Coordinates of C-alpha atoms and ligand atoms in Angstrom, one line a residue:
M1 CA 30.3 36.1 51.6
S2 CA 27.2 37.2 53.0
N3 CA 25.4 40.2 54.0
H4 CA 22.6 39.4 56.0
L5 CA 20.8 43.0 55.3
Y6 CA 22.4 43.3 51.6
D7 CA 21.1 39.7 50.5
R8 CA 17.2 39.8 52.5
L9 CA 16.1 43.4 51.1
F10 CA 18.6 44.2 47.9
K11 CA 19.8 41.5 46.2
T12 CA 16.5 39.8 44.7
H13 CA 15.8 43.8 42.9
E14 CA 19.8 43.0 41.3
C15 CA 19.2 43.7 37.5
Q16 CA 15.6 44.5 38.0
A17 CA 13.8 46.9 35.7
T18 CA 11.2 47.1 38.0
P19 CA 9.6 50.3 39.6
F20 CA 11.1 51.4 42.8
L21 CA 10.5 54.8 43.1
H22 CA 8.0 57.1 41.4
L23 CA 9.2 60.8 42.0
A24 CA 6.6 63.7 42.2
D25 CA 7.9 64.9 38.2
G26 CA 7.2 61.8 37.1
K27 CA 10.2 60.0 36.6
V28 CA 10.5 56.3 37.7
I29 CA 13.7 54.9 39.1
T30 CA 13.5 50.9 38.8
H31 CA 15.5 49.1 41.3
D32 CA 18.4 48.0 39.1
A33 CA 19.2 52.2 38.5
F34 CA 18.7 52.4 42.0
L35 CA 21.4 50.0 43.0
K36 CA 23.7 50.6 40.5
Q37 CA 23.7 54.4 41.7
A38 CA 23.9 53.0 45.2
A39 CA 27.0 50.9 44.2
Q40 CA 28.5 54.3 42.6
I41 CA 27.9 55.7 45.7
A42 CA 29.9 52.5 47.6
H43 CA 32.8 53.1 45.4
V44 CA 33.0 56.8 46.3
L45 CA 32.9 56.2 50.1
T46 CA 35.9 53.3 49.9
D47 CA 37.7 55.4 47.8
A48 CA 37.7 58.0 50.7
G49 CA 38.9 55.5 52.5
L50 CA 36.1 54.5 54.8
V51 CA 35.9 50.7 55.7
P52 CA 33.4 48.3 57.4
G53 CA 32.3 49.2 60.5
D54 CA 33.2 53.3 59.9
R55 CA 30.3 55.4 60.5
L56 CA 29.0 57.8 57.9
A57 CA 27.0 60.9 59.5
V58 CA 24.7 62.5 56.9
Q59 CA 22.0 65.3 56.8
I60 CA 20.9 65.9 53.8
E61 CA 17.1 66.4 52.1
K62 CA 15.2 63.4 51.3
S63 CA 16.1 62.5 47.8
P64 CA 16.4 59.3 45.6
E65 CA 19.8 60.0 46.0
A66 CA 19.7 60.2 49.9
L67 CA 18.1 56.8 50.1
A68 CA 20.9 55.3 47.4
L69 CA 23.4 56.5 50.5
Y70 CA 21.8 54.1 52.7
A71 CA 21.9 51.1 50.4
A72 CA 25.7 52.2 49.4
C73 CA 26.4 52.1 53.2
V74 CA 24.9 48.5 53.2
Q75 CA 26.6 47.4 50.2
A76 CA 30.0 48.4 51.6
G77 CA 29.3 47.3 55.5
I78 CA 29.2 51.2 56.7
V79 CA 27.0 52.1 59.5
F80 CA 24.6 54.7 58.2
L81 CA 23.8 57.6 60.6
P82 CA 21.2 59.7 59.3
L83 CA 20.5 62.8 61.2
N84 CA 17.4 65.4 61.3
T85 CA 17.8 68.5 58.8
G86 CA 16.4 70.8 61.7
Y87 CA 19.6 70.0 63.6
T88 CA 22.0 73.4 64.3
A89 CA 25.6 73.3 63.9
D90 CA 25.6 72.5 68.1
E91 CA 23.6 69.4 67.7
L92 CA 25.8 68.3 64.7
R93 CA 29.0 68.8 66.2
Y94 CA 28.3 66.6 69.0
F95 CA 26.7 63.6 67.0
V96 CA 29.7 63.7 64.8
D97 CA 32.1 63.6 67.2
D98 CA 30.6 61.1 69.6
S99 CA 29.9 58.8 66.7
G100 CA 33.3 59.2 65.6
A101 CA 32.1 59.5 61.9
G102 CA 34.7 58.8 59.6
M103 CA 32.7 61.1 56.8
F104 CA 30.1 63.6 57.3
I105 CA 27.8 64.5 54.3
C106 CA 25.3 68.1 54.1
D107 CA 23.8 69.9 52.1
P108 CA 25.3 71.8 49.6
H109 CA 23.8 75.1 51.2
R110 CA 25.0 74.3 54.5
E111 CA 28.6 73.4 53.8
A112 CA 29.8 77.0 53.9
A113 CA 28.5 77.1 58.0
L114 CA 29.2 73.5 58.6
R115 CA 32.9 73.0 57.3
P116 CA 34.5 75.0 60.0
V117 CA 33.1 72.4 62.5
I118 CA 33.3 69.4 60.9
T119 CA 37.2 70.0 59.9
A120 CA 37.9 70.8 63.1
L121 CA 36.6 67.2 64.0
N122 CA 39.0 66.3 61.3
V123 CA 36.3 64.6 59.5
S124 CA 35.9 65.0 56.1
L125 CA 32.7 66.7 54.0
E126 CA 31.3 65.6 51.1
T127 CA 28.0 67.6 49.7
L128 CA 24.6 66.2 48.4
G129 CA 21.5 68.5 47.7
G130 CA 18.2 67.1 47.2
D131 CA 18.3 67.5 44.0
G132 CA 21.0 65.7 43.6
T133 CA 23.9 68.2 43.1
G134 CA 26.8 68.5 45.0
S135 CA 30.0 66.7 45.5
L136 CA 29.3 63.3 45.9
M137 CA 27.2 62.5 42.9
A138 CA 29.5 64.4 40.9
R139 CA 32.5 62.1 42.1
C140 CA 29.6 59.5 41.5
A141 CA 29.8 59.9 37.7
S142 CA 33.1 58.2 36.9
M143 CA 32.5 55.6 39.2
D144 CA 31.6 51.7 38.0
T145 CA 28.0 50.8 38.8
R146 CA 29.0 47.4 40.0
F147 CA 30.4 46.9 43.6
A148 CA 31.6 43.8 45.6
I149 CA 29.3 43.5 48.0
V150 CA 31.1 43.6 51.6
H151 CA 30.5 40.7 54.1
R152 CA 29.1 41.5 57.4
S153 CA 27.5 38.9 59.9
S154 CA 24.1 39.3 61.2
D155 CA 25.4 41.0 64.3
D156 CA 27.1 43.6 62.8
L157 CA 26.2 47.2 62.9
A158 CA 24.0 48.7 60.0
A159 CA 22.9 51.8 61.6
L160 CA 23.4 54.1 64.4
L161 CA 20.5 56.4 65.2
Y162 CA 20.6 59.3 68.1
T163 CA 17.9 59.5 70.1
S164 CA 17.8 62.1 72.9
G165 CA 18.4 61.3 76.7
T166 CA 16.0 62.2 79.3
T167 CA 19.1 63.2 80.8
G168 CA 22.2 64.7 79.7
R169 CA 23.8 63.8 76.2
S170 CA 21.9 61.9 73.1
K171 CA 22.7 58.1 72.7
G172 CA 23.5 56.5 69.6
A173 CA 21.3 53.2 69.4
M174 CA 23.4 50.5 67.7
L175 CA 20.7 49.2 65.3
T176 CA 22.1 45.4 63.7
Q177 CA 21.9 44.0 60.5
A178 CA 19.6 41.3 62.4
N179 CA 17.6 44.0 63.9
L180 CA 16.6 45.4 60.5
V181 CA 16.0 42.4 58.3
S182 CA 13.8 40.8 61.2
N183 CA 11.6 43.7 62.1
A184 CA 11.2 44.0 57.9
E185 CA 10.3 40.6 57.1
T186 CA 8.2 40.4 60.1
L187 CA 6.0 43.7 59.1
A188 CA 6.0 42.8 55.2
E189 CA 4.1 39.8 56.5
Y190 CA 1.7 41.1 59.0
W191 CA 0.6 43.9 57.1
R192 CA 0.5 41.4 53.7
F193 CA 2.7 43.7 51.5
T194 CA 3.0 42.3 47.8
P195 CA 5.3 43.2 44.6
S196 CA 2.1 45.3 43.8
D197 CA 1.5 47.5 47.0
V198 CA 2.2 51.5 46.0
L199 CA 3.5 53.1 49.1
L200 CA 2.7 57.1 49.5
H201 CA 5.7 58.0 51.2
A202 CA 6.1 61.6 52.9
L203 CA 7.7 60.8 55.8
P204 CA 11.5 62.0 56.5
I205 CA 14.2 59.3 56.4
F206 CA 16.2 60.0 58.9
H207 CA 14.1 58.4 61.4
T208 CA 13.1 54.5 61.4
H209 CA 9.1 55.2 61.0
G210 CA 10.8 56.7 57.2
L211 CA 13.5 54.9 56.5
F212 CA 13.2 51.5 58.4
V213 CA 9.3 50.7 58.6
A214 CA 8.7 52.4 55.8
T215 CA 11.6 51.8 52.9
N216 CA 12.2 48.5 54.3
V217 CA 9.1 46.8 54.3
I218 CA 8.6 47.9 50.3
L219 CA 12.1 46.8 49.8
A220 CA 11.6 43.1 51.4
S221 CA 8.0 42.6 49.4
G222 CA 9.2 43.8 46.3
G223 CA 6.9 47.0 46.2
S224 CA 7.1 50.8 44.9
M225 CA 6.8 53.8 46.9
I226 CA 5.6 57.3 45.8
F227 CA 8.5 59.1 47.0
L228 CA 7.5 62.7 48.2
P229 CA 10.3 65.1 49.5
K230 CA 8.2 65.8 52.6
F231 CA 4.4 66.4 53.5
D232 CA 2.6 68.3 51.1
L233 CA -1.3 68.3 51.4
D234 CA -1.7 68.9 47.9
A235 CA 1.0 66.3 46.7
M236 CA -0.5 63.6 49.1
L237 CA -4.1 64.1 48.2
D238 CA -2.8 63.5 44.6
G239 CA -0.7 60.6 45.3
L240 CA -3.4 58.7 47.3
P241 CA -5.8 57.4 44.2
R242 CA -2.2 56.0 42.7
A243 CA -1.1 54.2 45.9
T244 CA -2.1 51.3 47.9
V245 CA -0.6 51.9 51.5
M246 CA -0.1 55.4 53.5
M247 CA 2.4 54.9 56.7
G248 CA 2.1 58.0 58.7
V249 CA 2.4 60.3 62.3
P250 CA -1.2 61.3 63.2
T251 CA -0.7 65.0 62.0
F252 CA -0.8 63.5 58.5
Y253 CA -4.2 61.9 59.5
T254 CA -5.6 65.3 61.0
R255 CA -4.0 67.4 58.1
L256 CA -5.7 65.2 55.8
L257 CA -9.1 64.9 57.4
G258 CA -8.6 69.0 57.6
D259 CA -9.1 68.9 53.6
A260 CA -13.0 68.3 52.2
R261 CA -10.9 66.5 49.2
L262 CA -10.2 63.6 51.3
T263 CA -13.1 61.2 50.7
R264 CA -14.2 57.8 50.1
D265 CA -13.8 57.9 46.7
L266 CA -10.5 59.4 46.9
T267 CA -8.9 56.8 49.2
R268 CA -11.0 53.6 47.3
H269 CA -7.9 52.3 45.6
M270 CA -6.0 52.3 49.2
R271 CA -5.6 48.7 51.3
L272 CA -4.0 50.3 54.0
F273 CA -3.4 53.6 56.5
I274 CA -0.9 52.8 59.0
S275 CA -0.2 55.1 61.9
G276 CA 2.6 55.7 64.3
S277 CA 5.3 57.3 66.6
A278 CA 2.8 59.2 68.5
P279 CA -0.5 58.6 70.1
L280 CA -3.5 58.7 67.6
L281 CA -6.5 60.0 68.8
T282 CA -9.3 58.0 69.0
E283 CA -11.3 60.9 67.6
T284 CA -8.8 61.2 64.8
H285 CA -9.4 57.4 64.4
V286 CA -13.4 57.4 64.0
Q287 CA -13.8 60.7 61.8
F288 CA -11.1 59.1 59.0
E289 CA -13.2 55.9 59.2
G290 CA -16.6 57.9 59.0
R291 CA -14.9 60.2 56.1
T292 CA -12.9 57.2 53.7
G293 CA -14.6 54.0 55.1
H294 CA -10.6 52.7 56.4
R295 CA -10.0 52.2 59.8
I296 CA -5.8 53.2 60.6
L297 CA -4.1 50.7 61.7
E298 CA -2.1 51.9 64.7
R299 CA 1.2 50.2 65.5
Y300 CA 4.1 51.2 68.5
G301 CA 7.7 51.2 68.1
M302 CA 11.1 53.1 69.2
T303 CA 14.5 54.1 67.8
E304 CA 15.9 51.3 69.8
T305 CA 13.5 48.4 68.9
N306 CA 12.3 49.3 65.5
M307 CA 8.5 47.9 65.8
N308 CA 6.7 46.1 68.7
S309 CA 3.2 45.8 68.8
S310 CA 0.8 46.4 65.8
N311 CA -3.2 46.1 65.5
P312 CA -4.0 43.6 63.2
Y313 CA -4.7 43.4 59.7
D314 CA -7.7 41.3 59.4
G315 CA -9.9 41.5 62.8
D316 CA -10.5 44.4 64.8
R317 CA -8.4 47.7 64.7
R318 CA -8.9 49.2 68.4
A319 CA -8.6 52.9 69.0
G320 CA -6.7 53.7 71.7
T321 CA -4.8 50.5 71.2
V322 CA -1.7 49.8 69.6
G323 CA -2.8 46.0 69.1
F324 CA -0.5 43.0 69.7
P325 CA 3.0 41.8 69.7
L326 CA 4.5 41.2 66.6
P327 CA 5.2 37.6 66.1
G328 CA 8.3 37.0 67.4
V329 CA 8.3 39.7 70.1
E330 CA 7.5 39.5 73.4
I331 CA 6.1 42.5 75.7
K332 CA 5.3 42.6 79.2
I333 CA 4.2 44.9 81.5
T334 CA 6.0 45.3 84.8
D335 CA 6.6 47.3 88.2
P336 CA 9.0 50.3 87.8
D337 CA 10.0 50.2 91.7
T338 CA 10.4 45.6 91.5
A339 CA 10.5 44.8 87.8
V340 CA 7.8 42.2 88.8
T341 CA 5.6 41.3 85.9
L342 CA 2.2 42.5 86.2
G343 CA -1.1 41.2 85.0
P344 CA -4.0 42.1 82.5
E345 CA -5.1 45.5 83.0
Q346 CA -2.6 46.5 85.2
I347 CA -0.2 49.4 84.6
G348 CA 3.2 49.3 84.5
Q349 CA 6.2 49.6 82.5
I350 CA 6.4 48.5 79.1
E351 CA 9.1 45.9 78.4
V352 CA 10.1 44.7 75.3
R353 CA 12.5 41.8 73.9
G354 CA 13.2 40.4 70.6
P355 CA 15.4 40.2 67.4
N356 CA 14.4 43.8 66.8
V357 CA 15.7 45.3 70.1
F358 CA 18.9 47.2 69.6
K359 CA 22.5 45.7 70.8
G360 CA 22.7 49.0 73.0
Y361 CA 23.9 52.4 73.0
W362 CA 27.2 53.4 71.1
Q363 CA 29.7 53.8 73.9
M364 CA 27.6 54.2 76.9
P365 CA 27.4 50.7 78.5
E366 CA 26.1 52.2 82.2
K367 CA 23.2 53.8 79.9
T368 CA 22.8 50.5 77.8
A369 CA 22.8 48.6 81.4
A370 CA 20.5 50.5 82.7
E371 CA 17.8 50.0 80.4
L372 CA 18.4 46.9 78.5
R373 CA 18.2 44.0 80.7
E374 CA 20.5 41.1 80.8
D375 CA 17.4 38.6 79.8
G376 CA 17.2 40.6 76.7
F377 CA 14.2 42.7 78.1
F378 CA 14.5 46.5 76.9
I379 CA 12.6 49.1 79.4
T380 CA 11.0 51.5 76.7
G381 CA 10.3 54.0 79.3
D382 CA 6.4 54.3 78.1
L383 CA 3.5 53.4 80.5
G384 CA 1.0 51.0 79.3
K385 CA -1.0 47.9 80.1
I386 CA -2.3 44.9 77.9
D387 CA -5.9 44.4 78.2
A388 CA -7.9 40.9 78.9
N389 CA -8.0 40.5 75.0
G390 CA -4.4 40.7 74.8
Y391 CA -4.4 44.8 73.0
V392 CA -1.7 46.6 74.4
H393 CA -2.1 50.4 75.4
I394 CA 0.1 53.0 76.0
V395 CA -1.2 55.3 78.9
G396 CA 1.6 57.4 79.3
R397 CA 5.2 57.9 79.9
E398 CA 7.8 57.3 82.6
K399 CA 10.3 59.2 80.6
D400 CA 10.1 63.3 80.3
L401 CA 9.4 63.5 76.9
I402 CA 7.4 65.7 74.3
I403 CA 6.5 64.3 70.5
S404 CA 5.6 67.1 68.6
G405 CA 4.6 66.0 65.0
G406 CA 6.4 62.3 65.4
Y407 CA 9.8 64.0 66.8
N408 CA 10.9 63.7 70.2
I409 CA 11.5 66.3 72.5
Y410 CA 13.5 66.0 75.4
P411 CA 12.6 69.1 77.9
K412 CA 15.5 68.6 79.8
E413 CA 17.6 69.9 76.8
I414 CA 15.6 72.9 76.5
E415 CA 15.6 73.7 80.1
G416 CA 19.0 73.3 79.9
V417 CA 19.2 76.5 77.3
L418 CA 17.0 78.4 79.2
D419 CA 18.5 78.5 82.7
D420 CA 21.5 79.5 81.1
Q421 CA 19.9 83.0 80.0
P422 CA 20.3 86.3 81.8
G423 CA 17.5 86.9 84.0
V424 CA 16.3 83.4 84.4
I425 CA 16.3 81.6 87.7
E426 CA 14.8 78.3 86.5
S427 CA 12.6 77.0 84.0
A428 CA 10.4 74.0 83.3
V429 CA 9.5 72.8 79.8
I430 CA 6.5 71.0 79.0
G431 CA 4.5 69.4 76.3
V432 CA 1.0 70.5 75.9
P433 CA -1.9 69.7 73.4
H434 CA -2.0 71.3 69.7
P435 CA -4.1 70.9 67.2
D436 CA -1.5 70.5 64.2
F437 CA 1.5 68.6 65.9
G438 CA -0.5 66.8 68.9
E439 CA 1.6 68.3 71.8
T440 CA 3.7 71.4 71.5
V441 CA 6.9 72.8 73.9
L442 CA 5.8 75.1 76.5
G443 CA 8.3 77.0 78.5
V444 CA 7.8 78.1 82.1
I445 CA 10.5 80.6 83.2
V446 CA 11.0 81.8 86.9
A447 CA 12.2 85.4 86.1
D448 CA 14.6 86.9 88.3
P449 CA 12.6 90.0 90.0
A450 CA 15.9 92.3 89.6
A451 CA 16.8 91.7 86.4
P452 CA 13.6 90.2 84.2
P453 CA 14.5 88.4 80.8
D454 CA 14.4 89.5 77.6
L455 CA 12.0 86.9 76.2
E456 CA 13.2 88.3 72.3
A457 CA 16.8 87.4 73.3
I458 CA 15.9 84.4 75.3
G459 CA 14.2 83.3 71.5
H460 CA 17.3 83.7 69.5
A461 CA 19.8 82.1 71.6
V462 CA 17.4 79.0 71.7
G463 CA 17.2 79.2 67.8
D464 CA 21.4 79.8 67.7
T465 CA 21.3 76.1 69.5
L466 CA 18.3 73.8 68.9
A467 CA 16.4 72.6 65.9
R468 CA 13.3 74.4 65.1
F469 CA 11.0 71.8 66.5
K470 CA 12.1 71.8 69.5
H471 CA 11.9 75.6 70.4
P472 CA 9.0 76.2 72.9
R473 CA 6.1 78.0 70.9
R474 CA 5.6 80.3 73.9
L475 CA 7.4 81.1 76.8
I476 CA 5.9 82.0 80.0
V477 CA 6.8 84.2 82.8
V478 CA 6.2 83.0 86.6
D479 CA 6.9 84.0 90.1
S480 CA 7.8 80.1 91.0
L481 CA 7.4 76.5 90.2
P482 CA 4.9 74.1 91.6
R483 CA 7.3 71.4 93.5
N484 CA 6.2 68.5 95.8
T485 CA 7.6 68.0 99.4
M486 CA 10.5 66.4 97.7
G487 CA 11.3 69.5 95.9
K488 CA 10.4 68.1 92.2
V489 CA 8.4 70.1 90.1
Q490 CA 5.0 68.8 89.6
K491 CA 4.8 69.1 85.4
N492 CA 1.2 67.3 85.7
I493 CA 0.6 70.5 87.8
L494 CA 2.2 72.4 84.9
R495 CA 0.7 70.7 82.2
D496 CA -2.8 71.1 83.4
M497 CA -2.8 75.2 83.8
Y498 CA -1.5 75.4 80.6
R499 CA -3.2 72.4 78.9
A500 CA -5.8 74.9 76.6
T501 CA -2.7 77.4 75.4
F502 CA -3.1 76.1 71.7
T503 CA -6.4 74.4 72.2
S504 CA -9.8 75.3 73.3
G505 CA -10.3 72.0 75.3
Ligands
MLC601 C1 8.1 71.1 61.5 N1 8.5 72.1 62.3 C2 8.1 71.3 63.5 C3 7.7 70.0 63.0 N2 7.7 69.6 62.1 N3 7.7 72.0 64.7 C4 7.5 70.9 65.7 N4 7.3 69.7 65.4 C5 7.4 69.2 64.1 N5 7.3 67.5 64.1 C6 8.8 73.4 62.4 C7 8.9 73.7 61.2 O1 10.5 74.0 60.8 C8 8.4 75.3 60.7 O2 9.0 76.0 61.6 C9 7.2 75.1 61.4 O3 7.4 74.3 62.8 C10 6.0 74.5 60.7 O4 6.2 73.8 59.6 P1 5.4 72.9 58.6 O5 5.6 73.4 57.1 O6 3.9 73.0 59.2 O7 6.0 71.6 58.6 P2 5.8 70.5 57.9 O8 7.4 70.9 57.2 O9 4.5 70.1 57.6 O10 6.5 68.6 59.2 C11 5.5 68.8 60.1 C12 5.4 67.4 60.1 C13 6.7 66.6 60.2 C14 4.3 66.7 61.2 C15 5.2 67.0 58.6 O11 7.6 67.4 61.3 C16 7.0 65.3 60.0 O12 7.1 64.7 59.0 N6 7.2 64.6 61.1 C17 7.3 63.2 60.9 C18 8.4 62.7 61.9 C19 8.9 61.2 62.0 O13 8.9 60.6 61.0 N7 8.8 60.9 63.4 C20 9.0 59.2 63.2 C21 10.0 59.1 64.5 S1 10.8 57.3 64.3 P3 8.9 77.5 61.4 O14 9.8 78.2 61.5 O15 8.0 77.7 59.9 O16 7.6 77.7 62.5 C22 9.6 56.5 65.5 C23 9.6 55.5 66.1 C24 8.3 54.8 65.6 O17 9.1 57.6 66.8 O18 7.6 54.2 66.2 O19 8.1 55.7 64.4
AMP602 P1 11.6 57.6 69.0 O1 12.6 57.3 70.1 O2 11.4 58.7 68.1 O3 12.0 56.3 68.5 O4 10.6 57.7 69.7 C1 9.5 56.5 70.4 C2 8.2 56.8 71.5 O5 7.4 57.5 70.6 C3 7.9 55.4 71.8 O6 8.9 55.5 73.5 C4 6.2 56.2 72.6 O7 6.7 57.1 73.5 C5 6.0 56.8 71.2 N1 5.3 56.2 70.0 C6 5.6 55.3 69.1 N2 4.4 54.7 68.9 C7 3.4 55.1 69.6 C8 2.2 55.0 69.7 N3 1.6 53.9 68.1 N4 1.3 55.6 70.5 C9 1.8 56.1 71.2 N5 3.1 56.4 71.2 C10 4.1 55.7 70.6

């Protein structure tokens, strides 16, 4: 009997009274206590009828219990499906339905609003609050703290993570046990993690970055985490002198730089700062080094592939690049039309192959076939080049995507909602530079001259349908959208026109 993921990331910590999570209130949760709680949760899940391979969908605040839920799923062979806490009931309905989840867990505060939606899908509902309250932990109290770990093969699914699509519906990326283990081990080694490391963890745990990169690397190496519920500037500055590593999206770095308390002295105990999920501006890289003496290490990944490339631990961490392919990962640049591999310095689509690459999209064989080649290369949708020294550069995106504060937003989804509003003939949603979020959402609307739209009503309609982070920060009404000779909206022209909406440059 084996369970690859459990064996590699959790088993070594059984019965160890070593620190795993340092909480904001000073409390420390040991590996042993964490795994015992996970075992209790695994009993609750299996007693409720979940069996290996079933999906557990969760929309819960970050907490030690929420993380233990992930560990419980690994123990019981249940496929973990974490969802952004910002998603509306409309968005959740789709994810729970599409995944065929056997159970849904939400915050007690949302129970009243979500229960009708979830029960209509014939799915059971439990609650878990950020403070550990709710029905799940109440049920745990009487459970055994030992659980017989369920056998899983390396190719079995460990997680299902939804990524929005450029066209149409969100896709569930199927991540196997082997995907997660290989990436955790590779990164722990590449970034030189040891049991003495203390990771400052302020990322959400419903995405690859906070869950698999940060948490799995710490589990693989035996280190511990200062586990913050979310990014809070004071808490970050308070944690830095006790941490050795921080992982963050670029917004973390620009926010830290905006505070005079960030100094060389404050970060003296740190050995590594890692950035990813969105492009880090060279300016941020340079300023951060000037202020702290640390060169940020930038890496590149995706939900479908975990991490693909990283700047070196030793050696030159080059601003504006995402470094070298990780050990065991192949990256090539191809011509989008012919799929022919391009040479150094030539720009094309980035393709990735390796043990990190997902198994495909949940119940979407056509979409899987369109993006995952038979030879194992995944077409990322990012545009880039590999320079003469082997560094990978991301120069743009083939996919129509906005990355705001590390969250991916697909314009198509927002355009769909805007186009449905009275008085809107058509719309184009674009990303424009934003000082805090890197990029933010701008909606350009063509109004019906006979019945102009009510922008406030549009704001409400968007609010009811889409998560807050997807909302256009501004709506601009125009007479028509620029189009090329083929009739396609020229978003590049719109991006140029509105580039300075939120910045001075
Ligand atoms: C929050 N808001 C956002 C937002 N986050 N809006 C746009 N983009 C975001 N990223 C909304 C809030 O709901 C709030 O709405 C308002 O903006 C201001 O909130 P805030 O308090 O300033 O935001 P905060 O809670 O501090 O969150 C910002 C953040 C957070 C950047 C710290 O978004 C974050 O932790 N991002 C990390 C995302 C991440 O982990 N990505 C990895 C994906 S995996 P209102 O109503 O007040 O206006 C991946 C693969 C890889 O990409 O390579 O890693
Ligand atoms: P997601 O779908 O949320 O996993 O986001 C993955 C996308 O984030 C990638 O396809 C890239 O477009 C982007 N991304 C991740 N890391 C970086 C980085 N270091 N620089 C630029 N873009 C990045």
